[in-house]
mmCIF file of C-alpha atoms in Angstrom:
data_model
loop_
_atom_site.group_PDB
_atom_site.id
_atom_site.type_symbol
_atom_site.label_atom_id
_atom_site.label_comp_id
_atom_site.label_asym_id
_atom_site.label_seq_id
_atom_site.Cartn_x
_atom_site.Cartn_y
_atom_site.Cartn_z
ATOM 1 C CA MET A 1 -46.621 -237.939 -39.247
ATOM 2 C CA SER A 2 -49.374 -236.295 -41.218
ATOM 3 C CA LEU A 3 -50.521 -232.738 -40.909
ATOM 4 C CA PRO A 4 -54.172 -231.801 -40.590
ATOM 5 C CA ALA A 5 -55.943 -230.493 -43.678
ATOM 6 C CA THR A 6 -56.820 -226.818 -43.806
ATOM 7 C CA ALA A 7 -58.838 -224.419 -45.910
ATOM 8 C CA ALA A 8 -58.003 -223.475 -49.490
ATOM 9 C CA PRO A 9 -54.298 -222.917 -50.304
ATOM 10 C CA LEU A 10 -53.040 -219.362 -49.882
ATOM 11 C CA LEU A 11 -50.612 -219.228 -52.830
ATOM 12 C CA ASP A 12 -51.199 -219.195 -56.569
ATOM 13 C CA ALA A 13 -49.128 -221.150 -59.101
ATOM 14 C CA ASP A 14 -46.655 -218.287 -59.677
ATOM 15 C CA GLN A 15 -46.088 -217.879 -55.940
ATOM 16 C CA ILE A 16 -45.526 -221.614 -55.529
ATOM 17 C CA ALA A 17 -42.976 -221.535 -58.372
ATOM 18 C CA PHE A 18 -41.310 -218.572 -56.675
ATOM 19 C CA VAL A 19 -40.722 -220.393 -53.351
ATOM 20 C CA ARG A 20 -39.396 -223.421 -55.249
ATOM 21 C CA GLY A 21 -36.784 -221.266 -57.029
ATOM 22 C CA GLY A 22 -33.402 -219.825 -56.171
ATOM 23 C CA VAL A 23 -34.604 -217.642 -53.312
ATOM 24 C CA SER A 24 -33.177 -216.948 -49.889
ATOM 25 C CA ILE A 25 -35.101 -218.928 -47.276
ATOM 26 C CA SER A 26 -35.202 -217.687 -43.682
ATOM 27 C CA VAL A 27 -36.880 -219.966 -41.162
ATOM 28 C CA ALA A 28 -37.933 -218.524 -37.808
ATOM 29 C CA THR A 29 -39.528 -219.824 -34.644
ATOM 30 C CA CYS A 30 -40.109 -218.480 -31.164
ATOM 31 C CA GLY A 31 -39.907 -220.310 -27.872
ATOM 32 C CA SER A 32 -42.060 -219.899 -24.780
ATOM 33 C CA GLY A 33 -39.813 -217.133 -23.460
ATOM 34 C CA GLY A 34 -40.331 -215.093 -26.605
ATOM 35 C CA LEU A 35 -36.764 -215.501 -27.844
ATOM 36 C CA PRO A 36 -36.749 -215.735 -31.651
ATOM 37 C CA GLN A 37 -34.609 -218.259 -33.507
ATOM 38 C CA LEU A 38 -33.523 -218.133 -37.144
ATOM 39 C CA VAL A 39 -31.864 -220.589 -39.502
ATOM 40 C CA ARG A 40 -31.236 -220.514 -43.242
ATOM 41 C CA GLY A 41 -33.318 -222.927 -45.273
ATOM 42 C CA ILE A 42 -31.610 -224.977 -47.959
ATOM 43 C CA GLY A 43 -34.459 -225.664 -50.319
ATOM 44 C CA CYS A 44 -38.197 -226.128 -50.236
ATOM 45 C CA ARG A 45 -40.687 -228.770 -51.315
ATOM 46 C CA ALA A 46 -44.089 -227.271 -52.075
ATOM 47 C CA ALA A 47 -47.192 -229.239 -52.964
ATOM 48 C CA ASP A 48 -48.505 -228.339 -56.402
ATOM 49 C CA ASP A 49 -51.669 -226.940 -54.826
ATOM 50 C CA GLY A 50 -49.747 -224.956 -52.192
ATOM 51 C CA SER A 51 -51.337 -226.778 -49.293
ATOM 52 C CA LEU A 52 -48.144 -228.231 -47.802
ATOM 53 C CA PHE A 53 -44.572 -226.960 -47.613
ATOM 54 C CA THR A 54 -41.370 -228.482 -46.314
ATOM 55 C CA VAL A 55 -38.224 -226.422 -45.882
ATOM 56 C CA PHE A 56 -34.915 -228.187 -45.428
ATOM 57 C CA VAL A 57 -32.491 -227.065 -42.729
ATOM 58 C CA PRO A 58 -29.207 -228.338 -41.295
ATOM 59 C CA GLU A 59 -30.011 -230.367 -38.193
ATOM 60 C CA PRO A 60 -26.977 -229.168 -36.159
ATOM 61 C CA LYS A 61 -27.823 -225.494 -36.795
ATOM 62 C CA SER A 62 -31.549 -225.864 -36.174
ATOM 63 C CA GLN A 63 -31.762 -227.655 -32.842
ATOM 64 C CA GLN A 64 -33.476 -224.786 -31.004
ATOM 65 C CA ILE A 65 -35.771 -224.287 -34.006
ATOM 66 C CA GLN A 66 -36.768 -227.954 -33.738
ATOM 67 C CA ARG A 67 -37.331 -227.663 -29.969
ATOM 68 C CA ASP A 68 -39.572 -224.634 -30.544
ATOM 69 C CA ILE A 69 -41.562 -226.556 -33.157
ATOM 70 C CA PHE A 70 -41.933 -229.557 -30.858
ATOM 71 C CA ALA A 71 -43.125 -227.180 -28.107
ATOM 72 C CA ASN A 72 -45.607 -225.015 -29.992
ATOM 73 C CA GLY A 73 -45.649 -225.888 -33.723
ATOM 74 C CA ALA A 74 -45.241 -222.255 -34.777
ATOM 75 C CA ILE A 75 -43.056 -221.355 -37.753
ATOM 76 C CA ALA A 76 -42.570 -218.387 -40.068
ATOM 77 C CA VAL A 77 -40.682 -218.744 -43.338
ATOM 78 C CA ALA A 78 -39.621 -215.858 -45.569
ATOM 79 C CA PHE A 79 -38.686 -216.416 -49.214
ATOM 80 C CA THR A 80 -36.716 -213.554 -50.796
ATOM 81 C CA LYS A 81 -35.322 -213.152 -54.290
ATOM 82 C CA PRO A 82 -32.129 -211.145 -53.716
ATOM 83 C CA SER A 83 -32.057 -209.546 -57.184
ATOM 84 C CA THR A 84 -35.534 -207.987 -56.769
ATOM 85 C CA HIS A 85 -36.150 -208.121 -52.993
ATOM 86 C CA ARG A 86 -39.523 -209.752 -53.735
ATOM 87 C CA THR A 87 -40.433 -211.482 -50.481
ATOM 88 C CA LEU A 88 -43.263 -213.770 -49.415
ATOM 89 C CA GLN A 89 -43.787 -214.948 -45.856
ATOM 90 C CA LEU A 90 -45.721 -218.005 -44.743
ATOM 91 C CA LYS A 91 -46.790 -218.766 -41.189
ATOM 92 C CA SER A 92 -48.211 -221.821 -39.504
ATOM 93 C CA ARG A 93 -48.905 -223.120 -36.009
ATOM 94 C CA GLU A 94 -48.821 -226.767 -37.092
ATOM 95 C CA ALA A 95 -45.214 -227.362 -38.174
ATOM 96 C CA ARG A 96 -43.589 -230.752 -37.766
ATOM 97 C CA VAL A 97 -40.008 -231.995 -38.009
ATOM 98 C CA THR A 98 -39.720 -234.603 -40.749
ATOM 99 C CA ALA A 99 -37.100 -236.804 -42.368
ATOM 100 C CA LEU A 100 -35.949 -236.203 -45.934
ATOM 101 C CA THR A 101 -36.702 -238.563 -48.789
ATOM 102 C CA PRO A 102 -34.231 -239.235 -51.626
ATOM 103 C CA ALA A 103 -36.345 -236.898 -53.775
ATOM 104 C CA ASP A 104 -35.910 -234.165 -51.157
ATOM 105 C CA VAL A 105 -32.126 -234.511 -51.368
ATOM 106 C CA ALA A 106 -32.368 -233.960 -55.129
ATOM 107 C CA LEU A 107 -34.456 -230.826 -54.436
ATOM 108 C CA VAL A 108 -31.757 -229.533 -52.085
ATOM 109 C CA HIS A 109 -29.080 -230.015 -54.756
ATOM 110 C CA ALA A 110 -31.210 -228.250 -57.375
ATOM 111 C CA TYR A 111 -31.959 -225.447 -54.917
ATOM 112 C CA ARG A 112 -28.257 -224.856 -54.257
ATOM 113 C CA ASP A 113 -27.577 -224.547 -58.002
ATOM 114 C CA ALA A 114 -30.532 -222.176 -58.477
ATOM 115 C CA PHE A 115 -29.512 -219.977 -55.535
ATOM 116 C CA VAL A 116 -25.898 -219.876 -56.746
ATOM 117 C CA ALA A 117 -27.157 -218.710 -60.164
ATOM 118 C CA GLU A 118 -29.430 -216.088 -58.556
ATOM 119 C CA LEU A 119 -26.602 -214.616 -56.499
ATOM 120 C CA ALA A 120 -24.027 -214.901 -59.306
ATOM 121 C CA ALA A 121 -26.288 -212.648 -61.376
ATOM 122 C CA ILE A 122 -25.780 -209.896 -58.794
ATOM 123 C CA GLY A 123 -22.044 -210.458 -58.407
ATOM 124 C CA MET A 124 -21.694 -213.005 -55.596
ATOM 125 C CA ARG A 125 -18.974 -215.599 -55.996
ATOM 126 C CA GLU A 126 -20.083 -219.222 -56.289
ATOM 127 C CA GLU A 127 -17.675 -220.435 -53.597
ATOM 128 C CA LEU A 128 -19.129 -217.982 -51.097
ATOM 129 C CA VAL A 129 -22.699 -219.046 -51.785
ATOM 130 C CA ARG A 130 -21.882 -222.763 -51.660
ATOM 131 C CA THR A 131 -20.124 -222.202 -48.327
ATOM 132 C CA LEU A 132 -23.208 -220.377 -47.044
ATOM 133 C CA LEU A 133 -25.374 -223.369 -48.023
ATOM 134 C CA ALA A 134 -22.942 -226.105 -46.969
ATOM 135 C CA ALA A 135 -24.475 -229.020 -45.082
ATOM 136 C CA ALA A 136 -24.092 -232.739 -45.551
ATOM 137 C CA ASP A 137 -27.194 -234.388 -47.010
ATOM 138 C CA GLU A 138 -27.440 -236.743 -44.030
ATOM 139 C CA GLU A 139 -27.485 -233.749 -41.647
ATOM 140 C CA LEU A 140 -30.611 -232.186 -43.153
ATOM 141 C CA VAL A 141 -34.098 -232.340 -41.669
ATOM 142 C CA GLY A 142 -37.400 -231.127 -43.032
ATOM 143 C CA LEU A 143 -39.799 -228.703 -41.371
ATOM 144 C CA SER A 144 -43.241 -229.387 -42.815
ATOM 145 C CA PHE A 145 -46.253 -227.149 -42.422
ATOM 146 C CA ARG A 146 -49.582 -226.131 -43.883
ATOM 147 C CA PRO A 147 -49.573 -222.337 -44.063
ATOM 148 C CA SER A 148 -52.307 -220.600 -42.122
ATOM 149 C CA ASP A 149 -51.260 -217.097 -43.185
ATOM 150 C CA ALA A 150 -49.316 -215.612 -46.100
ATOM 151 C CA PHE A 151 -47.987 -212.086 -46.421
ATOM 152 C CA THR A 152 -46.173 -210.003 -48.956
ATOM 153 C CA GLN A 153 -42.991 -208.738 -47.337
ATOM 154 C CA THR A 154 -41.406 -207.040 -50.339
ATOM 155 C CA PRO A 155 -40.103 -203.694 -49.108
ATOM 156 C CA GLY A 156 -42.598 -200.980 -49.971
ATOM 157 C CA PRO A 157 -46.169 -199.894 -49.246
ATOM 158 C CA LYS A 158 -47.649 -203.425 -49.341
ATOM 159 C CA ALA A 159 -45.122 -204.981 -46.934
ATOM 160 C CA GLY A 160 -46.900 -206.829 -44.161
ATOM 161 C CA GLN A 161 -50.216 -207.064 -45.969
ATOM 162 C CA PRO A 162 -51.913 -210.402 -46.599
ATOM 163 C CA LEU A 163 -50.647 -211.983 -49.800
ATOM 164 C CA LYS A 164 -52.958 -211.725 -52.793
ATOM 165 C CA ALA A 165 -52.959 -213.683 -56.039
ATOM 166 C CA GLY A 166 -50.445 -212.309 -58.510
ATOM 167 C CA GLU A 167 -48.167 -210.683 -55.914
#
């Protein structure tokens, strides 16, 4: 299933590299009753021009997330680097649930290694991080979206403001 094209991408090359790295990925949706849902992402595929993103999540732990997306297409994804607290948030109202490709599985494996290295640098044990990210490859699904909004969410005076180039 393809996603509709949108206006110019909201992220610059550094920001795209950031979301592809060893960052914490929090995926949120909201159903019709207003109840929020959250699941940890296990990797991200980002188009080189920042126009399309897919975050990978464990299917068994994301069933309500998927139902919310089927119902309203809305998604918010926060990418946080634990060692600096730098955080970017992307939002869309056109998310879709997608299947993974073999290349996506390789991205998930690389993401796990990068996130383990990020957290090891601040004292977290590898076994703990790998347990946090545990999911069988065949149990993963993709949540694809074209961001309509991007925000800086790094704690501080700019938190919640629209994302600008270089942030």
